[in-house]
mmCIF file of C-alpha atoms and ligand atoms in Angstrom:
data_model
loop_
_atom_site.group_PDB
_atom_site.id
_atom_site.type_symbol
_atom_site.label_atom_id
_atom_site.label_comp_id
_atom_site.label_asym_id
_atom_site.label_seq_id
_atom_site.Cartn_x
_atom_site.Cartn_y
_atom_site.Cartn_z
ATOM 1 C CA MET A 1 0.520 16.390 -6.039
ATOM 2 C CA GLU A 2 -1.813 14.331 -3.875
ATOM 3 C CA SER A 3 -0.103 12.827 -0.842
ATOM 4 C CA ALA A 4 -0.308 9.463 0.913
ATOM 5 C CA GLY A 5 -2.325 9.180 4.103
ATOM 6 C CA ILE A 6 -4.131 6.893 6.506
ATOM 7 C CA ILE A 7 -7.789 6.055 5.849
ATOM 8 C CA VAL A 8 -9.712 4.828 8.895
ATOM 9 C CA LEU A 9 -12.101 2.108 7.717
ATOM 10 C CA PRO A 10 -15.503 1.213 9.134
ATOM 11 C CA LYS A 11 -15.227 -1.024 12.189
ATOM 12 C CA ILE A 12 -18.168 -3.005 13.528
ATOM 13 C CA PHE A 13 -17.393 -3.714 17.180
ATOM 14 C CA ASP A 14 -18.839 -7.008 18.346
ATOM 15 C CA LYS A 15 -18.118 -9.153 21.381
ATOM 16 C CA ARG A 16 -17.984 -12.100 18.967
ATOM 17 C CA GLY A 17 -15.120 -10.379 17.163
ATOM 18 C CA ASN A 18 -14.770 -7.179 15.152
ATOM 19 C CA LEU A 19 -15.477 -6.733 11.457
ATOM 20 C CA THR A 20 -14.111 -4.216 8.948
ATOM 21 C CA PHE A 21 -15.069 -3.765 5.309
ATOM 22 C CA ILE A 22 -14.172 -1.691 2.267
ATOM 23 C CA GLU A 23 -16.333 -0.712 -0.672
ATOM 24 C CA GLY A 24 -14.364 0.438 -3.708
ATOM 25 C CA GLY A 25 -15.054 4.058 -4.611
ATOM 26 C CA ARG A 26 -16.751 4.683 -1.258
ATOM 27 C CA HIS A 27 -14.240 4.144 1.509
ATOM 28 C CA ILE A 28 -11.287 4.484 -0.831
ATOM 29 C CA PRO A 29 -11.002 6.843 -3.814
ATOM 30 C CA PHE A 30 -10.760 4.141 -6.496
ATOM 31 C CA ASP A 31 -12.505 1.036 -7.759
ATOM 32 C CA ILE A 32 -10.657 -2.150 -6.842
ATOM 33 C CA LYS A 33 -9.294 -4.086 -9.823
ATOM 34 C CA ARG A 34 -6.790 -6.316 -8.034
ATOM 35 C CA VAL A 35 -5.992 -7.630 -4.574
ATOM 36 C CA TYR A 36 -2.687 -9.132 -3.506
ATOM 37 C CA TRP A 37 -1.002 -9.872 -0.233
ATOM 38 C CA ILE A 38 2.529 -10.178 1.065
ATOM 39 C CA TYR A 39 3.277 -12.777 3.728
ATOM 40 C CA ASP A 40 6.047 -15.027 5.088
ATOM 41 C CA VAL A 41 8.479 -12.108 4.862
ATOM 42 C CA PRO A 42 11.812 -13.132 6.407
ATOM 43 C CA GLY A 43 13.175 -10.770 9.059
ATOM 44 C CA GLY A 44 15.058 -7.771 7.661
ATOM 45 C CA GLN A 45 13.626 -8.015 4.148
ATOM 46 C CA VAL A 46 12.517 -4.942 2.177
ATOM 47 C CA ARG A 47 9.708 -4.994 -0.392
ATOM 48 C CA GLY A 48 8.322 -2.602 -2.950
ATOM 49 C CA GLY A 49 11.086 -0.160 -3.880
ATOM 50 C CA HIS A 50 9.245 1.489 -6.778
ATOM 51 C CA ALA A 51 6.548 3.928 -7.879
ATOM 52 C CA PHE A 52 3.564 3.471 -10.160
ATOM 53 C CA ILE A 53 2.645 5.738 -13.041
ATOM 54 C CA GLU A 54 -1.084 5.094 -12.809
ATOM 55 C CA GLN A 55 -1.844 2.641 -10.015
ATOM 56 C CA GLN A 56 -3.338 3.845 -6.750
ATOM 57 C CA GLU A 57 -3.403 1.485 -3.811
ATOM 58 C CA LEU A 58 -4.423 0.917 -0.236
ATOM 59 C CA ILE A 59 -2.137 -1.094 2.040
ATOM 60 C CA ILE A 60 -3.503 -2.701 5.210
ATOM 61 C CA ALA A 61 -1.674 -4.615 7.937
ATOM 62 C CA LEU A 62 -4.236 -7.389 8.337
ATOM 63 C CA SER A 63 -1.933 -8.978 10.884
ATOM 64 C CA GLY A 64 1.285 -7.910 12.617
ATOM 65 C CA SER A 65 3.045 -4.696 11.696
ATOM 66 C CA PHE A 66 5.389 -3.149 9.151
ATOM 67 C CA ASP A 67 6.519 0.277 8.000
ATOM 68 C CA VAL A 68 5.712 1.869 4.654
ATOM 69 C CA ILE A 69 8.074 4.662 3.664
ATOM 70 C CA VAL A 70 6.618 6.998 1.054
ATOM 71 C CA ASP A 71 8.665 9.516 -0.893
ATOM 72 C CA ASP A 72 7.311 12.095 -3.347
ATOM 73 C CA GLY A 73 10.790 13.145 -4.435
ATOM 74 C CA LEU A 74 10.799 16.085 -2.015
ATOM 75 C CA SER A 75 10.201 14.502 1.374
ATOM 76 C CA LYS A 76 9.878 11.063 2.945
ATOM 77 C CA GLN A 77 7.325 9.919 5.481
ATOM 78 C CA THR A 78 7.121 6.672 7.454
ATOM 79 C CA PHE A 79 3.772 5.098 8.259
ATOM 80 C CA THR A 80 3.754 2.228 10.748
ATOM 81 C CA LEU A 81 0.791 0.003 9.944
ATOM 82 C CA ASN A 82 -0.450 -2.283 12.724
ATOM 83 C CA ARG A 83 -4.258 -1.920 12.781
ATOM 84 C CA SER A 84 -6.511 -4.018 10.565
ATOM 85 C CA TYR A 85 -9.095 -1.178 10.383
ATOM 86 C CA GLN A 86 -6.630 1.351 8.964
ATOM 87 C CA GLY A 87 -5.241 1.520 5.445
ATOM 88 C CA LEU A 88 -2.510 3.625 3.908
ATOM 89 C CA TYR A 89 -3.742 5.218 0.701
ATOM 90 C CA ILE A 90 -0.962 5.823 -1.821
ATOM 91 C CA PRO A 91 -1.858 7.862 -4.912
ATOM 92 C CA ALA A 92 -0.135 7.313 -8.235
ATOM 93 C CA GLY A 93 3.359 8.692 -8.646
ATOM 94 C CA ILE A 94 4.720 8.118 -5.125
ATOM 95 C CA TRP A 95 7.885 6.119 -4.475
ATOM 96 C CA ARG A 96 7.465 3.606 -1.659
ATOM 97 C CA HIS A 97 9.070 0.695 0.087
ATOM 98 C CA MET A 98 8.055 -1.564 3.005
ATOM 99 C CA GLU A 99 10.296 -2.754 5.831
ATOM 100 C CA ASN A 100 10.369 -3.840 9.499
ATOM 101 C CA PHE A 101 7.927 -6.683 8.922
ATOM 102 C CA SER A 102 7.030 -8.386 12.188
ATOM 103 C CA THR A 103 6.893 -12.177 12.375
ATOM 104 C CA ASN A 104 3.715 -13.490 10.710
ATOM 105 C CA SER A 105 2.740 -10.063 9.396
ATOM 106 C CA LEU A 106 0.275 -9.978 6.535
ATOM 107 C CA ALA A 107 0.085 -6.999 4.164
ATOM 108 C CA LEU A 108 -3.069 -6.738 2.073
ATOM 109 C CA VAL A 109 -2.887 -4.464 -0.981
ATOM 110 C CA LEU A 110 -5.923 -3.239 -2.913
ATOM 111 C CA ALA A 111 -4.968 -1.857 -6.311
ATOM 112 C CA SER A 112 -6.772 0.310 -8.844
ATOM 113 C CA THR A 113 -5.249 -1.463 -11.873
ATOM 114 C CA PHE A 114 -4.558 -4.935 -13.177
ATOM 115 C CA TYR A 115 -0.933 -6.007 -12.929
ATOM 116 C CA ASN A 116 1.118 -4.213 -15.568
ATOM 117 C CA GLU A 117 4.905 -4.162 -15.369
ATOM 118 C CA ASN A 118 4.945 -1.107 -17.658
ATOM 119 C CA ASP A 119 3.229 0.871 -14.895
ATOM 120 C CA TYR A 120 6.237 0.404 -12.582
ATOM 121 C CA ILE A 121 9.090 2.880 -12.169
ATOM 122 C CA ARG A 122 11.792 0.764 -10.533
ATOM 123 C CA ASP A 123 14.724 3.121 -11.032
ATOM 124 C CA TYR A 124 14.896 5.830 -8.355
ATOM 125 C CA GLU A 125 16.962 8.224 -10.505
ATOM 126 C CA ARG A 126 14.426 7.885 -13.307
ATOM 127 C CA TYR A 127 11.665 8.514 -10.759
ATOM 128 C CA LEU A 128 13.346 11.703 -9.534
ATOM 129 C CA SER A 129 13.998 13.000 -13.033
ATOM 130 C CA GLY A 130 10.321 12.439 -13.891
ATOM 131 C CA ARG A 131 9.271 14.590 -10.941
ATOM 132 C CA LYS A 132 11.049 17.720 -12.198
HETATM 133 P P1 TYD B 1 6.594 -6.473 -6.967
HETATM 134 O O1 TYD B 1 5.406 -5.595 -7.162
HETATM 135 O O2 TYD B 1 7.900 -6.001 -7.511
HETATM 136 O O3 TYD B 1 6.766 -6.802 -5.399
HETATM 137 P P2 TYD B 1 7.077 -5.811 -4.197
HETATM 138 O O4 TYD B 1 6.664 -4.446 -4.629
HETATM 139 O O5 TYD B 1 6.271 -6.312 -3.065
HETATM 140 O O6 TYD B 1 8.527 -5.903 -3.873
HETATM 141 O O7 TYD B 1 6.235 -7.910 -7.548
HETATM 142 C C1 TYD B 1 7.081 -9.027 -7.361
HETATM 143 C C2 TYD B 1 6.866 -9.996 -8.510
HETATM 144 O O8 TYD B 1 5.526 -10.454 -8.514
HETATM 145 C C3 TYD B 1 7.136 -9.385 -9.873
HETATM 146 O O9 TYD B 1 7.816 -10.361 -10.650
HETATM 147 C C4 TYD B 1 5.767 -9.167 -10.468
HETATM 148 C C5 TYD B 1 4.910 -10.197 -9.787
HETATM 149 N N1 TYD B 1 3.533 -9.727 -9.563
HETATM 150 C C6 TYD B 1 2.504 -10.214 -10.346
HETATM 151 O O10 TYD B 1 2.708 -11.050 -11.248
HETATM 152 N N2 TYD B 1 1.225 -9.770 -10.119
HETATM 153 C C7 TYD B 1 0.948 -8.870 -9.160
HETATM 154 O O11 TYD B 1 -0.235 -8.469 -8.969
HETATM 155 C C8 TYD B 1 2.022 -8.349 -8.354
HETATM 156 C C9 TYD B 1 1.784 -7.336 -7.279
HETATM 157 C C10 TYD B 1 3.300 -8.813 -8.597
#
């Protein structure tokens, strides 16, 4: 199974301020169908305990920092995101959650699918049994 990993995005250094961009299918391995963002997360909160059947995504800490814990059913890995020119690519079929949000952190998520609740696996036992 494909694993999650950091993608370093183009960064245009400029003394007026830096600029980063993403082109779907070029810098990330999917076309972007949906964009959402998570913000105003109260201290100690956890988001995103689930997997997707089909959806791939890229998560970027546009501001602040947070941890994304990915789990393929065999091993877990923690990615601390705190650079706006790096994204965490998560292929379909990986369980993940997000925690340790810093004050005023902003998580941008680029998704390969439109929102579809039927694409979610929200039950961890069901997720594990599907991996066998
Ligand atoms: P969810 O994906 O469970 O949030 P998280 O993974 O960050 O904990 O989504 C929370 C709620 O928002 C859920 O009721 C579905 C809704 N939602 C949409 O309507 N459209 C979307 O694009 C997303 C991501 C969520």
